Coordinates of C-alpha atoms in Angstrom, one line a residue:
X1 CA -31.2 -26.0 -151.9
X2 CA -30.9 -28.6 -149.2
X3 CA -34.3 -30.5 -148.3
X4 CA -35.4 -29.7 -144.6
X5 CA -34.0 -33.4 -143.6
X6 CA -30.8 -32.7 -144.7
X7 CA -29.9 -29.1 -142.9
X8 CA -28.9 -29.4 -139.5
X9 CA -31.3 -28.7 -136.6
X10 CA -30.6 -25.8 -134.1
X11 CA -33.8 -26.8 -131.9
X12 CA -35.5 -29.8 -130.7
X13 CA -38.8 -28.4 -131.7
X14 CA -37.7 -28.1 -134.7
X15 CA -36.3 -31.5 -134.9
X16 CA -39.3 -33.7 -133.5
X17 CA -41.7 -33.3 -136.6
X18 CA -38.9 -34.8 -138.6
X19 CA -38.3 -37.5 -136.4
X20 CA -41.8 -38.3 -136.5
X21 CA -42.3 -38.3 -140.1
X22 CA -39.6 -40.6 -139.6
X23 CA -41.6 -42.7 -137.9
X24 CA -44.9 -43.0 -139.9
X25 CA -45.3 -46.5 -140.6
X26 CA -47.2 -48.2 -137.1
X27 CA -44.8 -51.3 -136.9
X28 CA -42.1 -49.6 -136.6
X29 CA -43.0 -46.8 -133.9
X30 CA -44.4 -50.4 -132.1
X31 CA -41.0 -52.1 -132.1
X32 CA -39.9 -49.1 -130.6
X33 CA -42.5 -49.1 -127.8
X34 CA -41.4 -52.7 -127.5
X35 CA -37.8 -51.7 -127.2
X36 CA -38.5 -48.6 -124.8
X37 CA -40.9 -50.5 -122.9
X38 CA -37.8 -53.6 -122.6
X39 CA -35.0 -51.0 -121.5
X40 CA -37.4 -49.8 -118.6
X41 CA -38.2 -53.7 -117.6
X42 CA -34.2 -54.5 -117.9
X43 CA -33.3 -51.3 -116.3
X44 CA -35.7 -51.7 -113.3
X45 CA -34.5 -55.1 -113.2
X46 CA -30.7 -54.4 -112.9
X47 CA -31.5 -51.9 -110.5
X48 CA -33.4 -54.5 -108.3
X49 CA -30.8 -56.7 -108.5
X50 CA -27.7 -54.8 -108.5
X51 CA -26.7 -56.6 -111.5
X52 CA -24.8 -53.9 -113.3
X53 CA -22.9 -56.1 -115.6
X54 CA -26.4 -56.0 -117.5
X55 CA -26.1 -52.4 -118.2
X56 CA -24.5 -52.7 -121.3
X57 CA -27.8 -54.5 -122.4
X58 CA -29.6 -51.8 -122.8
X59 CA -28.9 -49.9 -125.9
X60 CA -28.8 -53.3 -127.8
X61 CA -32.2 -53.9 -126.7
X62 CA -33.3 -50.2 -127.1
X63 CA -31.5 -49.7 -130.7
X64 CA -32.2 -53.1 -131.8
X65 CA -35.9 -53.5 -131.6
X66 CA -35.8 -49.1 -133.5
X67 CA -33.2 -50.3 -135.8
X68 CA -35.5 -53.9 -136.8
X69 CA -38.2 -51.3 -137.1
X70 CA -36.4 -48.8 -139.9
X71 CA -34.6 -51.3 -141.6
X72 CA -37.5 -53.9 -142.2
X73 CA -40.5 -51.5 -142.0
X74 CA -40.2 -47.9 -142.8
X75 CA -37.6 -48.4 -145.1
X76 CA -35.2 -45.4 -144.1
X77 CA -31.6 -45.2 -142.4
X78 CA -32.2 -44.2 -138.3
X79 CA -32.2 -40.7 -137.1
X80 CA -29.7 -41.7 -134.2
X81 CA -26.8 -42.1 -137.2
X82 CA -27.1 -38.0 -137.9
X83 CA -28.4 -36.6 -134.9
X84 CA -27.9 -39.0 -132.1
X85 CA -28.7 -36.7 -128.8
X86 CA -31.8 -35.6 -130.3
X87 CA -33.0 -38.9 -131.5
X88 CA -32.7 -40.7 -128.1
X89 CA -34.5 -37.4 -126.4
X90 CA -37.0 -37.6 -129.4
X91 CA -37.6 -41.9 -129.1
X92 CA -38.8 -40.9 -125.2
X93 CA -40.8 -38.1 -125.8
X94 CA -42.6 -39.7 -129.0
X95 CA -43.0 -43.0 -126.3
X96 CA -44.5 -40.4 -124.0
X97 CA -46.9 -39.0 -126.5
X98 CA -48.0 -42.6 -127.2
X99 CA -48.7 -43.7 -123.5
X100 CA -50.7 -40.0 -123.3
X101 CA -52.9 -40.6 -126.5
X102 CA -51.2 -37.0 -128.2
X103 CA -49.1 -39.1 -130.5
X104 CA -51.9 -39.1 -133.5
X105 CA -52.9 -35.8 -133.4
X106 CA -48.6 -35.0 -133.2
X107 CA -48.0 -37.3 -136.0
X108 CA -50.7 -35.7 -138.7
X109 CA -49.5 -32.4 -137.6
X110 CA -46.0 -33.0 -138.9
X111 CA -47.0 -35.4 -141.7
X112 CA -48.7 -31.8 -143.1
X113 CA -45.9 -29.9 -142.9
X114 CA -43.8 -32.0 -145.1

């Protein structure tokens, strides 16, 4: 029998617990605030600017700050690597739930259904 994280996910619903059980130790969902937070400054900024050359900055920025964050912190390979659409969608909507305070309660939700 394949463990929930290894079948694949029809539904983001579905999906986002996962993703934040993924995401369980605080450093790393704070380098990716940092790194969300970064791509909005640089995008604002190239869009000010009209320097689009910089465009190509932003997934370094964004994936680099996540990727310090799994890596060095919680330990575990990225979500983006197996389901990449989802995983960007998810990184914005668990940045949301940050900014809105509905991360914790979101977060101990899913940590009991594993």
């Amino acid at each position: 029998m394949q463990k929930l994280s290894e079948q694949p996910f029809q539904r983001f619903q579905d999906f986002y617990p996962f993703y934040l059980r993924e995401h369980a130790n605080p450093i790393c969902r704070a380098l990716h605030y940092i790194g969300s937070s970064l791509v909005l400054l640089v995008l604002a900024w190239v869009i000010l600017s009209q320097q689009w050359l910089w465009l190509w900055s932003l997934p370094l920025i964004g994936y680099g700050f996540a990727w310090l964050g799994h890596f060095g912190f919680e330990h575990n390979r990225p979500a983006t690597f197996k389901y990449p659409f989802y995983s960007l969608a998810a990184d914005w909507v668990m940045y949301k739930d940050f900014l809105t305070g509905q991360l914790e309660r979101k977060l101990k939700a899913a940590l009991a259904q594993a």
